[in-house]
Tab-separated table of C-alpha atoms in Angstrom:
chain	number	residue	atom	x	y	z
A	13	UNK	CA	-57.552	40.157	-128.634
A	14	UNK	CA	-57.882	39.146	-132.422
A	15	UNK	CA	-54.854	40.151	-132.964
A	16	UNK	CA	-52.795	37.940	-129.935
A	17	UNK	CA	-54.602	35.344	-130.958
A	18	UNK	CA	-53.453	35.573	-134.790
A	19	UNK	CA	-49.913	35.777	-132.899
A	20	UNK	CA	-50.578	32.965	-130.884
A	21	UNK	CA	-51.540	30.666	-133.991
A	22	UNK	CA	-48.470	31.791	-136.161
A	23	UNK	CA	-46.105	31.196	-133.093
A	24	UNK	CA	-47.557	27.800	-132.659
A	25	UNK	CA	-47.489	26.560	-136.030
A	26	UNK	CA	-43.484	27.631	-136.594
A	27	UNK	CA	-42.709	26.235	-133.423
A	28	UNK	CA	-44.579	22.896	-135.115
A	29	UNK	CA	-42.818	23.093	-137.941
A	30	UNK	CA	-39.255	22.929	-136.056
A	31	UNK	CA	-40.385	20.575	-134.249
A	32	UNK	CA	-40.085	22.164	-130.525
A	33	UNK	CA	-42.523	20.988	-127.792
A	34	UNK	CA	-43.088	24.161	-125.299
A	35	UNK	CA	-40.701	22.743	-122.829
A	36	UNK	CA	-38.077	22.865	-125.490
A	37	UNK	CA	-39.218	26.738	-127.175
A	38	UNK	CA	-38.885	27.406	-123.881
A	39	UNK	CA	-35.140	26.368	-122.649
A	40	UNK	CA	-34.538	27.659	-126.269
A	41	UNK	CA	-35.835	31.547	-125.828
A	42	UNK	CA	-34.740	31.335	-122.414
A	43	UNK	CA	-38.490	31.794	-121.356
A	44	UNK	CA	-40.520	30.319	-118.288
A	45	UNK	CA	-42.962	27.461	-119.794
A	46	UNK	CA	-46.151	29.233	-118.606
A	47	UNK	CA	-45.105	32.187	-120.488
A	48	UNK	CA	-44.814	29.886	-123.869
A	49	UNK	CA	-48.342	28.527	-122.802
A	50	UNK	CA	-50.272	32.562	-122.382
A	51	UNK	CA	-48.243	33.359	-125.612
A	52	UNK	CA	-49.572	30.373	-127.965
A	53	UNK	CA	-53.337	31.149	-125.874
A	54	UNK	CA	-53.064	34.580	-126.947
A	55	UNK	CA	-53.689	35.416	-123.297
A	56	UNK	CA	-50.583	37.777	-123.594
A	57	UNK	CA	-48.774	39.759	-126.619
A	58	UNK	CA	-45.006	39.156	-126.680
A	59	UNK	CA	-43.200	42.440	-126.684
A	60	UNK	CA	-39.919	44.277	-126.446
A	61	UNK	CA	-36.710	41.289	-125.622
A	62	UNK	CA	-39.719	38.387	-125.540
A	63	UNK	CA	-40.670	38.881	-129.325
A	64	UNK	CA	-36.591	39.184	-130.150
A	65	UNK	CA	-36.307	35.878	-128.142
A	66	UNK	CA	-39.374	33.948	-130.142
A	67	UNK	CA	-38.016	35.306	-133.563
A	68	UNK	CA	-34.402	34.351	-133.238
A	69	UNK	CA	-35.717	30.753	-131.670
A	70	UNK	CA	-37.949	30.548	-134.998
A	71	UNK	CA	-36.161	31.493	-136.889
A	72	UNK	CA	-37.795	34.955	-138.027
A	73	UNK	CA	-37.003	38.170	-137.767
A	74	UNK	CA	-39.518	40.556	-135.164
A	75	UNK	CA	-40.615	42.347	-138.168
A	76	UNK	CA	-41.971	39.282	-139.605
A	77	UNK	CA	-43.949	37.966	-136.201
A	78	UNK	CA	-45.462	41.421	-136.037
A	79	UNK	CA	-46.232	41.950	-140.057
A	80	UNK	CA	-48.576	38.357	-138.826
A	81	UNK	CA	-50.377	40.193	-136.606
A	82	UNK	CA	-51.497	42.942	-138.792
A	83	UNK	CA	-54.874	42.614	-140.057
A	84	UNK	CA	-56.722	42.791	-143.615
A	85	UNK	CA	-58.679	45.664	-144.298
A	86	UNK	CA	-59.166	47.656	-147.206
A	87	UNK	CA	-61.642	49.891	-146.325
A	88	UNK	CA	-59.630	51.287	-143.499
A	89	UNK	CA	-57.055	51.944	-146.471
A	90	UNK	CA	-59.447	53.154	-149.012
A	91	UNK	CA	-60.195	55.579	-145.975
A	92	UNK	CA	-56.918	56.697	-145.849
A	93	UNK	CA	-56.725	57.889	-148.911
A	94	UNK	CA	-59.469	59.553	-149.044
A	95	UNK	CA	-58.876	61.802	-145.798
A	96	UNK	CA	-56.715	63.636	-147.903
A	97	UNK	CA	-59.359	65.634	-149.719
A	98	UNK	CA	-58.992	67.230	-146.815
A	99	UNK	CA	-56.958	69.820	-148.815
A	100	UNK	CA	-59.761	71.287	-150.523
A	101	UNK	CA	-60.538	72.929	-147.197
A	102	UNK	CA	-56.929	73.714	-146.356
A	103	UNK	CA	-54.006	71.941	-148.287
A	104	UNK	CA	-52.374	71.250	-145.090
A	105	UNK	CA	-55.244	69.319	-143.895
A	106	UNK	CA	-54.360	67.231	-147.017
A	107	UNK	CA	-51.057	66.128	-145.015
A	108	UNK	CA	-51.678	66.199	-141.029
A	109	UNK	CA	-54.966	63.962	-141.557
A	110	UNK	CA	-53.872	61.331	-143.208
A	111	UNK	CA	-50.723	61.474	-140.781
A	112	UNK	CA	-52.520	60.793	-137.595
A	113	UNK	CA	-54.114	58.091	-139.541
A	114	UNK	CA	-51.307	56.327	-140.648
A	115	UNK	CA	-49.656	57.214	-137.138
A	116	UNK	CA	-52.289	55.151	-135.224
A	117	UNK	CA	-52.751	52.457	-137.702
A	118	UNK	CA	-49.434	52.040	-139.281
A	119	UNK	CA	-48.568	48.457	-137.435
A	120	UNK	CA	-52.379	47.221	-136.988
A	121	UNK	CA	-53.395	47.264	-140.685
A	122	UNK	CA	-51.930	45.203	-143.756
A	123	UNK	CA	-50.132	47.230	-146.335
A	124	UNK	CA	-51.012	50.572	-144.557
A	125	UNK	CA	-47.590	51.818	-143.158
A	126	UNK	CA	-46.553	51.538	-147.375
A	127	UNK	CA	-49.754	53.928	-148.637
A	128	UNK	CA	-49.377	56.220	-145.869
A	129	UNK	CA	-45.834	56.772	-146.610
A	130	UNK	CA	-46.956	56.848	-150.126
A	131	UNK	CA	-49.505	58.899	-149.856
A	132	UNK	CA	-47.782	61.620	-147.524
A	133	UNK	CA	-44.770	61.709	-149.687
A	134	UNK	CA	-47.005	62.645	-152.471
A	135	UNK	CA	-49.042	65.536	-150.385
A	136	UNK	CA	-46.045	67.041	-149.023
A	137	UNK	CA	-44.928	67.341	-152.352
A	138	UNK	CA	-47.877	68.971	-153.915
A	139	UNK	CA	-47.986	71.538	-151.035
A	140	UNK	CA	-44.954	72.544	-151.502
A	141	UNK	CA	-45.636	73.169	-155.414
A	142	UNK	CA	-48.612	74.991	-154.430
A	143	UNK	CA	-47.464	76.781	-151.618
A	144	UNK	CA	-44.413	77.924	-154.067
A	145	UNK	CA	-46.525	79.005	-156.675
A	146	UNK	CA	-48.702	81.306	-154.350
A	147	UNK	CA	-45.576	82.892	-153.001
A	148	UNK	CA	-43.991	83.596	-156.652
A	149	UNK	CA	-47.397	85.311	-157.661
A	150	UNK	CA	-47.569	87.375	-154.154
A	151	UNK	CA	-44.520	88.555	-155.025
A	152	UNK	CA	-44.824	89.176	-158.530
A	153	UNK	CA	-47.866	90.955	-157.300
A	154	UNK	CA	-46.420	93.162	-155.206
A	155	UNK	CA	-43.825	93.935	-156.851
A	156	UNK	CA	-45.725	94.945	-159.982
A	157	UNK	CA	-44.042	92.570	-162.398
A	158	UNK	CA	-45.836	90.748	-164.980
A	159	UNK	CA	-45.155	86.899	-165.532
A	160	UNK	CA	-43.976	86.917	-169.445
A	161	UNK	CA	-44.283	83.297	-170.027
A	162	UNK	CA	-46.972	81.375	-170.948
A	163	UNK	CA	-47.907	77.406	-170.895
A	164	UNK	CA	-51.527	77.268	-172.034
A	165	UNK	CA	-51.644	78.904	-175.838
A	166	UNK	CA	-53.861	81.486	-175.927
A	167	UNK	CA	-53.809	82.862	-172.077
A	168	UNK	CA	-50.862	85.555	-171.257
A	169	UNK	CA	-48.304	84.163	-168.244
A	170	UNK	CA	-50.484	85.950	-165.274
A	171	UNK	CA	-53.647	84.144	-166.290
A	172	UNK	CA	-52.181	80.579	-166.863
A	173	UNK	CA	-50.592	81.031	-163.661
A	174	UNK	CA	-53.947	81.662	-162.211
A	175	UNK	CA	-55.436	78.643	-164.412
A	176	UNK	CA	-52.713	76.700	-162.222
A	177	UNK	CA	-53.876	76.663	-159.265
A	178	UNK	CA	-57.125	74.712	-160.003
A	179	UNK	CA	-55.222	72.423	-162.570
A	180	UNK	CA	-53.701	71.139	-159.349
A	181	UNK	CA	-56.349	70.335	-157.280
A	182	UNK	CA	-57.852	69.084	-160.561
A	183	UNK	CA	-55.221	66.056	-160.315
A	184	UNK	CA	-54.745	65.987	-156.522
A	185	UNK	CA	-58.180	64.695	-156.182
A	186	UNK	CA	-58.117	62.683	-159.545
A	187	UNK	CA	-54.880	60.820	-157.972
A	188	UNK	CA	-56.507	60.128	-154.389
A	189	UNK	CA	-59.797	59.152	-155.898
A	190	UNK	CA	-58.056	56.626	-158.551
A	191	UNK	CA	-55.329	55.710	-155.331
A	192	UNK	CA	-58.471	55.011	-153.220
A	193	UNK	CA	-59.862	52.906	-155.297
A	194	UNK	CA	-57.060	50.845	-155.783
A	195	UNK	CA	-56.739	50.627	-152.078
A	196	UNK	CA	-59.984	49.080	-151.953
A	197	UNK	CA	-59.794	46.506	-154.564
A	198	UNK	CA	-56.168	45.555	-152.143
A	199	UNK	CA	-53.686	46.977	-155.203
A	200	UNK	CA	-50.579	48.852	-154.791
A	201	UNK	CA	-51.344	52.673	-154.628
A	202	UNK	CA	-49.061	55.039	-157.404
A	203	UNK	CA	-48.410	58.330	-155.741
A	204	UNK	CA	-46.364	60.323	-158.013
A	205	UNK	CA	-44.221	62.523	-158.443
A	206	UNK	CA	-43.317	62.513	-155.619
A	207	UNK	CA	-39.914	63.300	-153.091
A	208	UNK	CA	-39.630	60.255	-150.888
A	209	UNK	CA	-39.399	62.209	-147.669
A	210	UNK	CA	-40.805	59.524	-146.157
A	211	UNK	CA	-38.659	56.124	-146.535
C-alpha cells in the first residue's frame, strides 16, 4: 500500500507540473478518468501497457516511475551483505543466499538491485578461485606431484597453497563486513575483483 501511494503522489505531482487536469492525463494516456482517479489514490498500482502509457504522457521513462516507488532502507541492504557469510558454512551458500535476496527485493528496495549484482559478481568470482584451487591441489595430490613454487618466503609451494585457502576467507569476510557497513551508512558498496557476470 505504501508503496502505490508513493506512486500515486509522484504521478500527481508530474502531472501538476505539466499542467494536465485528470480529464486531460486521461484523453492523453488513452485511459478511462476513474482509472487516473484509483491511480493518483493509490487504490491501484499501474502495471504492464498502463505504466508505459503514464510515462510516455509524463514524460518519463517506466524505469523512472518504478525506481519512485522503491523504498529507503539500509538495513535490508546491510542484510544483504551480510547473508553472504553464508560461505563459511558452504561457499556456495555465499552465492544462492544472497540471490534469493536480491531476487525478491531487487525492485522494492533503493539501491539494492546495484549491491546484489555487486555483491554476486564478487562471490561467484571468489568461488570459482577457491573451487579452482581445491581442484589443482586434489590433483596434485593424487597424482603425487609436489607444487615447486612458493608465494609466502619461508613456506615450500604445498604449504602456502594450504595457507591459501584461509587467506581467502580471511578477505571474503573482511570485504562483506567493510561492504556491509557501507551499506548501512547508504554508500556505494566496492566488490572487487570481480567478473561482471552480472550486468
Amino acid at each position: 500500500m505504501m508503496k502505490n501511494i508513493e506512486l500515486a503522489k509522484k504521478i500527481k505531482e508530474l502531472r501538476t507540473k505539466k499542467g494536465f487536469s485528470q480529464d486531460e492525463l486521461s484523453i492523453a494516456t488513452q485511459l478511462n478518468l476513474r482509472t487516473i482517479q484509483r491511480i493518483e489514490s493509490g487504490e491501484t498500482e499501474p502495471r504492464g501497457d498502463t505504466l508505459k502509457r503514464l510515462a510516455a504522457a509524463l514524460q518519463v521513462t517506466p524505469d523512472e516511475l518504478i525506481d519512485w516507488t522503491e523504498e529507503e532502507d539500509t538495513t535490508v541492504l546491510m542484510f544483504l551483505n551480510i547473508s553472504a557469510l553464508s560461505f563459511i558454512v558452504f561457499p556456495l551458500l555465499g552465492v544462492i543466499i544472497p540471490f534469493v535476496l536480491w531476487v525478491s527485493k531487487k525492485d522494492k528496495i533503493k539501491k539494492l538491485n546495484v549491491t546484489g549484482k555487486k555483491l554476486l559478481n564478487f562471490q561467484i568470482t571468489w568461488c570459482i578461485i577457491f573451487f579452482t584451487m581445491n581442484v589443482l591441489y586434489f590433483m596434485a595430490f593424487m597424482f603425487k606431484k609436489k607444487i615447486s613454487s612458493s608465494f609466502i618466503p619461508g613456506l615450500g609451494g604445498t604449504e602456502s597453497f594450504i595457507l591459501l585457502i584461509p587467506i581467502l576467507y580471511g578477505l571474503n569476510i573482511i570485504i562483506i563486513v567493510f561492504n556491509a557497513i557501507r551499506s548501512y551508512k547508504n554508500k556505494t558498496v566496492i566488490y572487487q575483483p570481480a567478473i561482471p557476470f552480472l550486468r
